[in-house]
Structure formats: C-alpha cells, structure tokens
Amino acid sequence: MTALRRIAPPSLGQRLHTAPAVTRPLMLDIIEHACRRFPSLEQGERASRIMRLIDAEAWADAALALMELELPMWQVRRIAYNDGEWHCALSRERELPDWLDAAVEARHADLALALLSAFLDVRALAADVTRPSVPSVRPAVRPVPDPLCEPVVCDNFA
C-alpha cells in the first residue's frame, strides 16, 4: 500500500503566471487570500463596485479598483504593451525618475493578469517588511570604555 501524498495547491502568483485569462474563481481567490480591506467592507460601496465589475467580467477595471482599495499608498506608474506582453509597474513615488524609484513590476500576456501579478508582488513585499508604523525606541546602552584607550581631541582651535 502506498501512502498518499498531499499535493500543495499552487500559490496565487503561480496560478496568475500560468493562467491564460482571469476567471471569476481566480479573482475571488485573490480577494479571499490577498485582500485585508475588502472583507471589512462587505456592504460598502467600494466592495460592491468591485463585485459589479467582477460580475461584468471587467477584469482590468476590477484589478485597478482592487488596487485602489487595498493599496492606497501605491499608484500605477506605467502600463505598456511590448512584444506580446503587458508590463505593469506600481510605485509609491510615481513622480520620481525611473532610476530613483523602487517600482514593483510584473508582466503577462493578459492586461488584468499583469495588473493582478503586480498587486500580489506588492502584497508579498509588504508581508516581508514586518516593521511597525511607529519606530520603536530602545533604551540607550552606553558602551563600556576600554581602559587601554583614552579619547583625545585632535582639533586645532588656534
């Protein structure tokens, strides 16, 4: 008798990368697993607008509305189509030159999937950064002076 192995489901990022187009179940999985604000706004106008866009299969508009709701500090910096792929860049500082900006970029043959991939990349980036919004203050610890070293002032004030 062989033991059955449980196969882990592919991550949302992998599913987006391999999907040919957005589907309603995929969009609902993204909302369920990657959105923090959406569930708290169940009856809100923004959530109902996103659900109407999903019902109408307006995938790119739904992705943009979801980013607006979930990532208020991020903006679309660039959407471009090149060599059969959509390139999407999200940024916190859109007005900075490209070489100074730390934009998150994603690409896919489908525009909505490129937008959603960038959205998930920003979510993953935010999950990696686990710093509080208010810096913590540590008590000052003074180094123990070395008995063999004595500080000397070397400035010439003459």
PDB file of C-alpha atoms in Angstrom:
ATOM      1  CA  MET A   1       0.000   0.000   0.000  1.00  0.00           C
ATOM      2  CA  THR A   2       1.421   3.361  -0.968  1.00  0.00           C
ATOM      3  CA  ALA A   3       0.990   6.405   1.150  1.00  0.00           C
ATOM      4  CA  LEU A   4      -0.939   9.222  -0.473  1.00  0.00           C
ATOM      5  CA  ARG A   5       0.917  12.472  -0.633  1.00  0.00           C
ATOM      6  CA  ARG A   6      -0.995  15.642  -0.247  1.00  0.00           C
ATOM      7  CA  ILE A   7      -0.060  17.986  -3.060  1.00  0.00           C
ATOM      8  CA  ALA A   8       0.091  21.614  -2.041  1.00  0.00           C
ATOM      9  CA  PRO A   9      -2.048  23.873  -4.217  1.00  0.00           C
ATOM     10  CA  PRO A  10      -0.082  26.261  -6.395  1.00  0.00           C
ATOM     11  CA  SER A  11       0.372  29.728  -4.978  1.00  0.00           C
ATOM     12  CA  LEU A  12      -1.717  32.580  -6.308  1.00  0.00           C
ATOM     13  CA  GLY A  13       1.347  34.008  -8.025  1.00  0.00           C
ATOM     14  CA  GLN A  14       1.983  30.742  -9.860  1.00  0.00           C
ATOM     15  CA  ARG A  15      -1.680  30.493 -10.816  1.00  0.00           C
ATOM     16  CA  LEU A  16      -1.614  34.023 -12.226  1.00  0.00           C
ATOM     17  CA  HIS A  17       1.574  33.317 -14.145  1.00  0.00           C
ATOM     18  CA  THR A  18       0.168  30.188 -15.795  1.00  0.00           C
ATOM     19  CA  ALA A  19      -3.419  31.372 -16.303  1.00  0.00           C
ATOM     20  CA  PRO A  20      -4.387  32.401 -19.844  1.00  0.00           C
ATOM     21  CA  ALA A  21      -7.059  34.822 -18.571  1.00  0.00           C
ATOM     22  CA  VAL A  22      -8.766  35.963 -15.383  1.00  0.00           C
ATOM     23  CA  THR A  23     -11.768  33.983 -14.205  1.00  0.00           C
ATOM     24  CA  ARG A  24     -14.306  34.710 -11.504  1.00  0.00           C
ATOM     25  CA  PRO A  25     -12.987  31.916  -9.192  1.00  0.00           C
ATOM     26  CA  LEU A  26      -9.421  33.211  -9.585  1.00  0.00           C
ATOM     27  CA  MET A  27     -10.475  36.774  -8.767  1.00  0.00           C
ATOM     28  CA  LEU A  28     -12.437  35.607  -5.717  1.00  0.00           C
ATOM     29  CA  ASP A  29      -9.407  33.595  -4.525  1.00  0.00           C
ATOM     30  CA  ILE A  30      -7.269  36.723  -4.787  1.00  0.00           C
ATOM     31  CA  ILE A  31      -9.818  38.687  -2.766  1.00  0.00           C
ATOM     32  CA  GLU A  32     -10.056  35.935  -0.175  1.00  0.00           C
ATOM     33  CA  HIS A  33      -6.322  35.314   0.276  1.00  0.00           C
ATOM     34  CA  ALA A  34      -4.601  38.609  -0.549  1.00  0.00           C
ATOM     35  CA  CYS A  35      -7.022  41.337   0.488  1.00  0.00           C
ATOM     36  CA  ARG A  36      -7.286  42.707   4.005  1.00  0.00           C
ATOM     37  CA  ARG A  37      -9.588  45.691   3.499  1.00  0.00           C
ATOM     38  CA  PHE A  38     -12.144  44.085   1.196  1.00  0.00           C
ATOM     39  CA  PRO A  39     -13.676  41.680   3.767  1.00  0.00           C
ATOM     40  CA  SER A  40     -14.231  44.520   6.231  1.00  0.00           C
ATOM     41  CA  LEU A  41     -16.146  46.462   3.575  1.00  0.00           C
ATOM     42  CA  GLU A  42     -18.641  43.713   2.716  1.00  0.00           C
ATOM     43  CA  GLN A  43     -21.563  46.123   2.434  1.00  0.00           C
ATOM     44  CA  GLY A  44     -19.518  49.150   1.363  1.00  0.00           C
ATOM     45  CA  GLU A  45     -19.864  50.970  -1.927  1.00  0.00           C
ATOM     46  CA  ARG A  46     -16.289  50.211  -2.983  1.00  0.00           C
ATOM     47  CA  ALA A  47     -16.667  46.475  -2.375  1.00  0.00           C
ATOM     48  CA  SER A  48     -19.983  46.374  -4.212  1.00  0.00           C
ATOM     49  CA  ARG A  49     -18.427  48.284  -7.131  1.00  0.00           C
ATOM     50  CA  ILE A  50     -15.629  45.709  -7.355  1.00  0.00           C
ATOM     51  CA  MET A  51     -18.173  42.878  -7.253  1.00  0.00           C
ATOM     52  CA  ARG A  52     -20.180  44.551 -10.055  1.00  0.00           C
ATOM     53  CA  LEU A  53     -17.008  44.791 -12.150  1.00  0.00           C
ATOM     54  CA  ILE A  54     -16.292  41.107 -11.485  1.00  0.00           C
ATOM     55  CA  ASP A  55     -19.866  40.184 -12.442  1.00  0.00           C
ATOM     56  CA  ALA A  56     -19.456  42.168 -15.674  1.00  0.00           C
ATOM     57  CA  GLU A  57     -16.090  40.428 -16.289  1.00  0.00           C
ATOM     58  CA  ALA A  58     -14.376  43.809 -16.494  1.00  0.00           C
ATOM     59  CA  TRP A  59     -11.181  42.247 -15.190  1.00  0.00           C
ATOM     60  CA  ALA A  60      -8.730  45.131 -15.731  1.00  0.00           C
ATOM     61  CA  ASP A  61     -11.133  47.636 -14.154  1.00  0.00           C
ATOM     62  CA  ALA A  62     -11.753  45.257 -11.247  1.00  0.00           C
ATOM     63  CA  ALA A  63      -7.989  44.829 -10.749  1.00  0.00           C
ATOM     64  CA  LEU A  64      -7.455  48.604 -10.744  1.00  0.00           C
ATOM     65  CA  ALA A  65     -10.341  49.132  -8.294  1.00  0.00           C
ATOM     66  CA  LEU A  66      -8.968  46.398  -6.049  1.00  0.00           C
ATOM     67  CA  MET A  67      -5.515  48.036  -6.072  1.00  0.00           C
ATOM     68  CA  GLU A  68      -7.080  51.399  -5.256  1.00  0.00           C
ATOM     69  CA  LEU A  69      -8.872  49.873  -2.273  1.00  0.00           C
ATOM     70  CA  GLU A  70      -6.122  47.601  -0.966  1.00  0.00           C
ATOM     71  CA  LEU A  71      -3.008  49.638  -1.784  1.00  0.00           C
ATOM     72  CA  PRO A  72      -3.904  53.287  -1.128  1.00  0.00           C
ATOM     73  CA  MET A  73      -0.230  54.340  -0.936  1.00  0.00           C
ATOM     74  CA  TRP A  74       0.629  52.740  -4.308  1.00  0.00           C
ATOM     75  CA  GLN A  75      -0.157  54.049  -7.789  1.00  0.00           C
ATOM     76  CA  VAL A  76       0.157  52.688 -11.288  1.00  0.00           C
ATOM     77  CA  ARG A  77       3.397  54.102 -12.619  1.00  0.00           C
ATOM     78  CA  ARG A  78       3.401  52.507 -16.046  1.00  0.00           C
ATOM     79  CA  ILE A  79       1.325  50.200 -18.213  1.00  0.00           C
ATOM     80  CA  ALA A  80       2.943  49.284 -21.509  1.00  0.00           C
ATOM     81  CA  TYR A  81       2.491  46.642 -24.173  1.00  0.00           C
ATOM     82  CA  ASN A  82       5.668  45.264 -25.720  1.00  0.00           C
ATOM     83  CA  ASP A  83       6.431  42.048 -27.628  1.00  0.00           C
ATOM     84  CA  GLY A  84       3.107  40.428 -26.823  1.00  0.00           C
ATOM     85  CA  GLU A  85       3.171  41.177 -23.086  1.00  0.00           C
ATOM     86  CA  TRP A  86       1.658  43.794 -20.838  1.00  0.00           C
ATOM     87  CA  HIS A  87       4.130  45.381 -18.424  1.00  0.00           C
ATOM     88  CA  CYS A  88       2.718  46.938 -15.268  1.00  0.00           C
ATOM     89  CA  ALA A  89       4.702  48.949 -12.722  1.00  0.00           C
ATOM     90  CA  LEU A  90       3.336  50.057  -9.349  1.00  0.00           C
ATOM     91  CA  SER A  91       5.091  52.717  -7.311  1.00  0.00           C
ATOM     92  CA  ARG A  92       4.782  54.629  -4.082  1.00  0.00           C
ATOM     93  CA  GLU A  93       6.667  57.614  -5.541  1.00  0.00           C
ATOM     94  CA  ARG A  94       5.345  57.990  -9.074  1.00  0.00           C
ATOM     95  CA  GLU A  95       6.838  61.443  -9.605  1.00  0.00           C
ATOM     96  CA  LEU A  96      10.421  60.285  -9.051  1.00  0.00           C
ATOM     97  CA  PRO A  97      12.602  59.491 -12.060  1.00  0.00           C
ATOM     98  CA  ASP A  98      12.671  55.804 -13.022  1.00  0.00           C
ATOM     99  CA  TRP A  99      16.230  55.345 -11.813  1.00  0.00           C
ATOM    100  CA  LEU A 100      15.352  56.586  -8.307  1.00  0.00           C
ATOM    101  CA  ASP A 101      12.039  54.789  -7.926  1.00  0.00           C
ATOM    102  CA  ALA A 102      11.711  51.335  -6.398  1.00  0.00           C
ATOM    103  CA  ALA A 103       8.745  50.273  -8.525  1.00  0.00           C
ATOM    104  CA  VAL A 104       7.284  46.772  -8.442  1.00  0.00           C
ATOM    105  CA  GLU A 105       6.938  45.410 -11.955  1.00  0.00           C
ATOM    106  CA  ALA A 106       5.066  42.452 -13.402  1.00  0.00           C
ATOM    107  CA  ARG A 107       4.251  41.238 -16.889  1.00  0.00           C
ATOM    108  CA  HIS A 108       1.791  38.897 -18.564  1.00  0.00           C
ATOM    109  CA  ALA A 109       0.138  38.433 -21.947  1.00  0.00           C
ATOM    110  CA  ASP A 110      -3.197  39.449 -20.356  1.00  0.00           C
ATOM    111  CA  LEU A 111      -3.517  43.019 -19.028  1.00  0.00           C
ATOM    112  CA  ALA A 112      -5.625  42.103 -15.995  1.00  0.00           C
ATOM    113  CA  LEU A 113      -3.229  39.308 -15.037  1.00  0.00           C
ATOM    114  CA  ALA A 114      -0.269  41.687 -15.316  1.00  0.00           C
ATOM    115  CA  LEU A 115      -2.059  44.134 -13.002  1.00  0.00           C
ATOM    116  CA  LEU A 116      -3.004  41.409 -10.529  1.00  0.00           C
ATOM    117  CA  SER A 117       0.542  39.980 -10.579  1.00  0.00           C
ATOM    118  CA  ALA A 118       1.952  43.397  -9.664  1.00  0.00           C
ATOM    119  CA  PHE A 119      -0.703  43.675  -6.935  1.00  0.00           C
ATOM    120  CA  LEU A 120       0.347  40.314  -5.444  1.00  0.00           C
ATOM    121  CA  ASP A 121       4.036  41.261  -5.685  1.00  0.00           C
ATOM    122  CA  VAL A 122       3.357  44.424  -3.657  1.00  0.00           C
ATOM    123  CA  ARG A 123       1.386  42.350  -1.135  1.00  0.00           C
ATOM    124  CA  ALA A 124       4.316  39.924  -0.825  1.00  0.00           C
ATOM    125  CA  LEU A 125       6.711  42.848  -0.416  1.00  0.00           C
ATOM    126  CA  ALA A 126       4.538  44.331   2.332  1.00  0.00           C
ATOM    127  CA  ALA A 127       4.365  40.955   4.095  1.00  0.00           C
ATOM    128  CA  ASP A 128       8.163  40.687   4.086  1.00  0.00           C
ATOM    129  CA  VAL A 129       8.523  44.056   5.771  1.00  0.00           C
ATOM    130  CA  THR A 130       7.437  43.488   9.337  1.00  0.00           C
ATOM    131  CA  ARG A 131       8.285  46.823  10.830  1.00  0.00           C
ATOM    132  CA  PRO A 132       5.803  48.791  12.885  1.00  0.00           C
ATOM    133  CA  SER A 133       4.406  52.069  11.627  1.00  0.00           C
ATOM    134  CA  VAL A 134       5.893  53.821  14.665  1.00  0.00           C
ATOM    135  CA  PRO A 135       9.605  53.298  15.250  1.00  0.00           C
ATOM    136  CA  SER A 136      10.463  51.580  18.478  1.00  0.00           C
ATOM    137  CA  VAL A 137      12.671  53.323  20.987  1.00  0.00           C
ATOM    138  CA  ARG A 138      15.346  51.269  22.660  1.00  0.00           C
ATOM    139  CA  PRO A 139      16.934  52.314  25.925  1.00  0.00           C
ATOM    140  CA  ALA A 140      20.319  53.866  25.412  1.00  0.00           C
ATOM    141  CA  VAL A 141      23.124  51.448  26.149  1.00  0.00           C
ATOM    142  CA  ARG A 142      26.440  53.096  26.625  1.00  0.00           C
ATOM    143  CA  PRO A 143      29.486  51.160  25.537  1.00  0.00           C
ATOM    144  CA  VAL A 144      31.869  50.136  28.263  1.00  0.00           C
ATOM    145  CA  PRO A 145      35.019  52.258  27.945  1.00  0.00           C
ATOM    146  CA  ASP A 146      38.185  50.376  27.168  1.00  0.00           C
ATOM    147  CA  PRO A 147      40.718  51.014  29.984  1.00  0.00           C
ATOM    148  CA  LEU A 148      43.583  50.950  27.471  1.00  0.00           C
ATOM    149  CA  CYS A 149      42.091  53.623  25.230  1.00  0.00           C
ATOM    150  CA  GLU A 150      41.594  57.241  26.141  1.00  0.00           C
ATOM    151  CA  PRO A 151      39.806  59.627  23.788  1.00  0.00           C
ATOM    152  CA  VAL A 152      41.903  62.545  22.631  1.00  0.00           C
ATOM    153  CA  VAL A 153      40.744  65.698  20.867  1.00  0.00           C
ATOM    154  CA  CYS A 154      42.791  66.289  17.724  1.00  0.00           C
ATOM    155  CA  ASP A 155      41.252  69.552  16.528  1.00  0.00           C
ATOM    156  CA  ASN A 156      43.422  72.634  16.369  1.00  0.00           C
ATOM    157  CA  PHE A 157      41.402  75.589  17.695  1.00  0.00           C
ATOM    158  CA  ALA A 158      44.202  78.128  17.397  1.00  0.00           C
TER     159      ALA A 158
END
